[in-house]
């Protein structure tokens, strides 16, 4: 693999970012940072989805224009991602001029091809999903199963995309490519949905919705949300319907993974694939549907009033950097399952894993190095230990989990390595060795731990870049190496640290932060 391209879902801007949106961007950023430790050319795309009835209505309710609402909220998403150290390469807004023009051309191409046709239609429209629902998909009360609301009955003339034409080819592709939909258990769900698939509406008359991209050949219709939104993944790279693609498209398409929530898997694994097939564009290598973040086990929703923003979490714990929240988010939901956020769980988890398990270990070991060896690494202490083998196997399994885009299991594997180092120090008890005069053995144990921490600073870097830097600074190692360059005995002989230079890498949440105020 020479290059890696990841996209996130683009968020609706009718509200502010919450920790569900943040979860997706955090795990995406962690995956991207991990791949930077493996390949040189890595690209991450994120952005905002700005057209549609929801934005139009929200703007009206707020007494503002859709464009003003989009500008304000797109900025609040950018601010949130800056706060969380999300290192995307490009932020696309579906109101960007180049995107709108390209979407219009895509639409015209599909029209010319006969894959889009006009049709009078009466259907049930869910503005939460921004799509028509099949009556078979409604729950027993006739509500949208995702948004819990009754869809609107709408009669209008729309353009339709001939999705049914591609049904068999999509089924074949999913069956022949087991890595296409991840995690694996989601593929059956999609195959079942494909059974009932119908052609999909891709435009709305301007008499009903005007906040959208106009159909070039029919100004009475606007291109509707999904064809507009999904196309961002290629328009951002400079896709051109006539084949004069930009350099980024040539370099990065097909995408390695579309990272999205489970609620929008159908749009990505069925609609988007049909559109790409119709355009004759290569298909994504995989689509990863992550689970949902619940709040105290409840679904987050405006009506329940339990929507939490990443900034609220950062402010209430007085966090000066996002490492703890990034780590917690990454490990709270295992491979595609739902996760949970509560202040209590957050505090307990990061205190246990980052402060006790990880930070204290480094702190104790460095203090012993100062106490017994004046902070110096002696040549006779430098050797591989049983922990060296554990480091190697951890690197292997971390890579394996990231091959499946499972940032949670990889994160736990990394913390397990810190656990193993803690057990090692407890068993070898270097303080007893020193007391018994076994000073050389004591030095070797301390070295084994510190060298493991050096590897850990590289492994944990995608999750906690600031903590990683503090570890690397104290161990005087380079944490910018590729994963395969993690070497045993990376810490060199000579003076490593003095008492004054030892600093905690992570302060426990609550008490110390509160005390420091
Ligand atoms: N605009 C569409 C996506 C278009 S992609 C071409 C959309 N926007 S959204 O704002 O509703 O959601 C954006 C992403 O956030 C989706 O992947 C969605 O699954 C995810 N999440 C929204 N709430 C979430 C949680 N509570 N937990 C985790 N992710 C959730 O859908």
mmCIF file of N, CA, C and O and ligand atoms in Angstrom, residues 9-12 18 20-21 23-24 49 226 229-230 232-233 260-261 263-264 268 290-293 300, ligand 1:
data_model
loop_
_atom_site.group_PDB
_atom_site.id
_atom_site.type_symbol
_atom_site.label_atom_id
_atom_site.label_comp_id
_atom_site.label_asym_id
_atom_site.label_seq_id
_atom_site.Cartn_x
_atom_site.Cartn_y
_atom_site.Cartn_z
ATOM 1 N N UNK A 9 -18.136 11.029 7.236
ATOM 2 C CA UNK A 9 -19.420 11.585 6.789
ATOM 3 C C UNK A 9 -19.305 13.102 6.889
ATOM 4 O O UNK A 9 -18.521 13.622 7.690
ATOM 5 N N UNK A 10 -20.052 13.812 6.054
ATOM 6 C CA UNK A 10 -20.068 15.274 6.203
ATOM 7 C C UNK A 10 -21.326 15.610 7.021
ATOM 8 O O UNK A 10 -22.408 15.091 6.769
ATOM 9 N N UNK A 11 -21.133 16.460 8.012
ATOM 10 C CA UNK A 11 -22.188 16.681 9.006
ATOM 11 C C UNK A 11 -23.206 17.724 8.546
ATOM 12 O O UNK A 11 -22.847 18.715 7.911
ATOM 13 N N UNK A 12 -24.454 17.499 8.922
ATOM 14 C CA UNK A 12 -25.480 18.512 8.677
ATOM 15 C C UNK A 12 -25.183 19.717 9.562
ATOM 16 O O UNK A 12 -24.799 19.539 10.726
ATOM 17 N N UNK A 18 -21.859 17.712 18.145
ATOM 18 C CA UNK A 18 -21.965 17.058 19.454
ATOM 19 C C UNK A 18 -20.959 15.907 19.513
ATOM 20 O O UNK A 18 -20.242 15.658 18.537
ATOM 21 N N UNK A 20 -21.290 12.816 19.330
ATOM 22 C CA UNK A 20 -21.482 11.745 18.335
ATOM 23 C C UNK A 20 -20.720 12.095 17.060
ATOM 24 O O UNK A 20 -20.000 11.261 16.503
ATOM 25 N N UNK A 21 -20.871 13.339 16.595
ATOM 26 C CA UNK A 21 -20.088 13.775 15.426
ATOM 27 C C UNK A 21 -18.596 13.679 15.752
ATOM 28 O O UNK A 21 -17.792 13.263 14.921
ATOM 29 N N UNK A 23 -17.059 11.776 17.843
ATOM 30 C CA UNK A 23 -16.586 10.387 17.899
ATOM 31 C C UNK A 23 -16.075 9.933 16.537
ATOM 32 O O UNK A 23 -14.972 9.396 16.409
ATOM 33 N N UNK A 24 -16.881 10.176 15.518
ATOM 34 C CA UNK A 24 -16.497 9.730 14.160
ATOM 35 C C UNK A 24 -15.215 10.415 13.690
ATOM 36 O O UNK A 24 -14.343 9.790 13.088
ATOM 37 N N UNK A 49 -22.402 19.098 5.228
ATOM 38 C CA UNK A 49 -23.467 18.817 4.267
ATOM 39 C C UNK A 49 -24.504 19.927 4.464
ATOM 40 O O UNK A 49 -25.174 19.969 5.494
ATOM 41 N N UNK A 226 -28.826 13.472 -1.174
ATOM 42 C CA UNK A 226 -27.862 12.371 -1.124
ATOM 43 C C UNK A 226 -26.909 12.355 -2.305
ATOM 44 O O UNK A 226 -25.724 12.119 -2.148
ATOM 45 N N UNK A 229 -24.584 15.151 -1.493
ATOM 46 C CA UNK A 229 -23.695 14.886 -0.359
ATOM 47 C C UNK A 229 -22.660 13.798 -0.675
ATOM 48 O O UNK A 229 -21.466 13.971 -0.438
ATOM 49 N N UNK A 230 -23.129 12.686 -1.233
ATOM 50 C CA UNK A 230 -22.210 11.563 -1.464
ATOM 51 C C UNK A 230 -21.105 11.923 -2.452
ATOM 52 O O UNK A 230 -19.962 11.462 -2.327
ATOM 53 N N UNK A 232 -19.410 14.396 -2.615
ATOM 54 C CA UNK A 232 -18.292 15.161 -2.028
ATOM 55 C C UNK A 232 -17.002 14.362 -2.007
ATOM 56 O O UNK A 232 -15.915 14.919 -2.095
ATOM 57 N N UNK A 233 -17.139 13.028 -1.867
ATOM 58 C CA UNK A 233 -15.942 12.198 -1.737
ATOM 59 C C UNK A 233 -15.051 12.241 -2.979
ATOM 60 O O UNK A 233 -13.864 11.975 -2.903
ATOM 61 N N UNK A 260 -18.324 6.040 8.423
ATOM 62 C CA UNK A 260 -19.678 6.605 8.586
ATOM 63 C C UNK A 260 -20.404 5.919 9.743
ATOM 64 O O UNK A 260 -19.998 4.838 10.176
ATOM 65 N N UNK A 261 -21.506 6.512 10.172
ATOM 66 C CA UNK A 261 -22.315 5.886 11.215
ATOM 67 C C UNK A 261 -23.241 4.831 10.632
ATOM 68 O O UNK A 261 -23.587 4.881 9.445
ATOM 69 N N UNK A 263 -26.294 4.436 10.831
ATOM 70 C CA UNK A 263 -27.586 4.923 10.328
ATOM 71 C C UNK A 263 -27.537 5.309 8.857
ATOM 72 O O UNK A 263 -28.585 5.412 8.214
ATOM 73 N N UNK A 264 -26.341 5.552 8.327
ATOM 74 C CA UNK A 264 -26.289 5.988 6.929
ATOM 75 C C UNK A 264 -25.548 4.971 6.050
ATOM 76 O O UNK A 264 -25.064 5.310 4.977
ATOM 77 N N UNK A 268 -24.576 4.700 1.696
ATOM 78 C CA UNK A 268 -23.212 4.510 1.195
ATOM 79 C C UNK A 268 -23.028 3.189 0.474
ATOM 80 O O UNK A 268 -22.358 3.123 -0.554
ATOM 81 N N UNK A 290 -19.617 2.685 11.863
ATOM 82 C CA UNK A 290 -19.367 2.651 13.306
ATOM 83 C C UNK A 290 -20.691 2.721 14.071
ATOM 84 O O UNK A 290 -21.740 3.074 13.512
ATOM 85 N N UNK A 291 -20.607 2.387 15.346
ATOM 86 C CA UNK A 291 -21.808 2.418 16.181
ATOM 87 C C UNK A 291 -22.101 3.828 16.669
ATOM 88 O O UNK A 291 -21.440 4.793 16.260
ATOM 89 N N UNK A 292 -23.051 3.936 17.541
ATOM 90 C CA UNK A 292 -23.471 5.243 18.052
ATOM 91 C C UNK A 292 -22.973 5.468 19.457
ATOM 92 O O UNK A 292 -22.869 4.536 20.245
ATOM 93 N N UNK A 293 -22.740 6.736 19.758
ATOM 94 C CA UNK A 293 -22.397 7.108 21.128
ATOM 95 C C UNK A 293 -23.698 7.471 21.837
ATOM 96 O O UNK A 293 -24.463 8.317 21.371
ATOM 97 N N UNK A 300 -28.783 10.217 22.131
ATOM 98 C CA UNK A 300 -28.658 11.669 22.278
ATOM 99 C C UNK A 300 -29.736 12.345 21.435
ATOM 100 O O UNK A 300 -29.900 11.999 20.270
HETATM 101 N N1 LIG B 1 -25.109 14.620 6.232
HETATM 102 C C1 LIG B 1 -25.311 13.243 6.444
HETATM 103 C C2 LIG B 1 -24.107 12.435 6.001
HETATM 104 C C3 LIG B 1 -23.737 12.609 4.557
HETATM 105 S S1 LIG B 1 -22.290 11.713 4.164
HETATM 106 C C4 LIG B 1 -22.140 11.875 2.534
HETATM 107 C C5 LIG B 1 -25.519 12.985 7.942
HETATM 108 N N2 LIG B 1 -25.166 13.987 8.765
HETATM 109 S S2 LIG B 1 -25.305 13.930 10.383
HETATM 110 O O1 LIG B 1 -24.832 15.195 10.851
HETATM 111 O O2 LIG B 1 -26.623 13.543 10.734
HETATM 112 O O3 LIG B 1 -24.353 12.802 10.853
HETATM 113 C C6 LIG B 1 -22.979 12.844 10.530
HETATM 114 C C7 LIG B 1 -22.270 11.612 11.052
HETATM 115 O O4 LIG B 1 -22.319 11.611 12.471
HETATM 116 C C8 LIG B 1 -22.922 10.311 10.571
HETATM 117 O O5 LIG B 1 -21.958 9.363 10.202
HETATM 118 C C9 LIG B 1 -23.684 9.864 11.780
HETATM 119 O O6 LIG B 1 -23.834 8.470 11.877
HETATM 120 C C10 LIG B 1 -22.770 10.353 12.890
HETATM 121 N N3 LIG B 1 -23.481 10.476 14.154
HETATM 122 C C11 LIG B 1 -24.535 11.290 14.452
HETATM 123 N N4 LIG B 1 -24.911 11.035 15.740
HETATM 124 C C12 LIG B 1 -24.119 10.083 16.272
HETATM 125 C C13 LIG B 1 -23.954 9.517 17.532
HETATM 126 N N5 LIG B 1 -24.739 9.785 18.544
HETATM 127 N N6 LIG B 1 -22.912 8.663 17.710
HETATM 128 C C14 LIG B 1 -22.003 8.400 16.710
HETATM 129 N N7 LIG B 1 -22.133 8.914 15.524
HETATM 130 C C15 LIG B 1 -23.274 9.639 15.224
HETATM 131 O O7 LIG B 1 -25.967 11.914 8.288
#
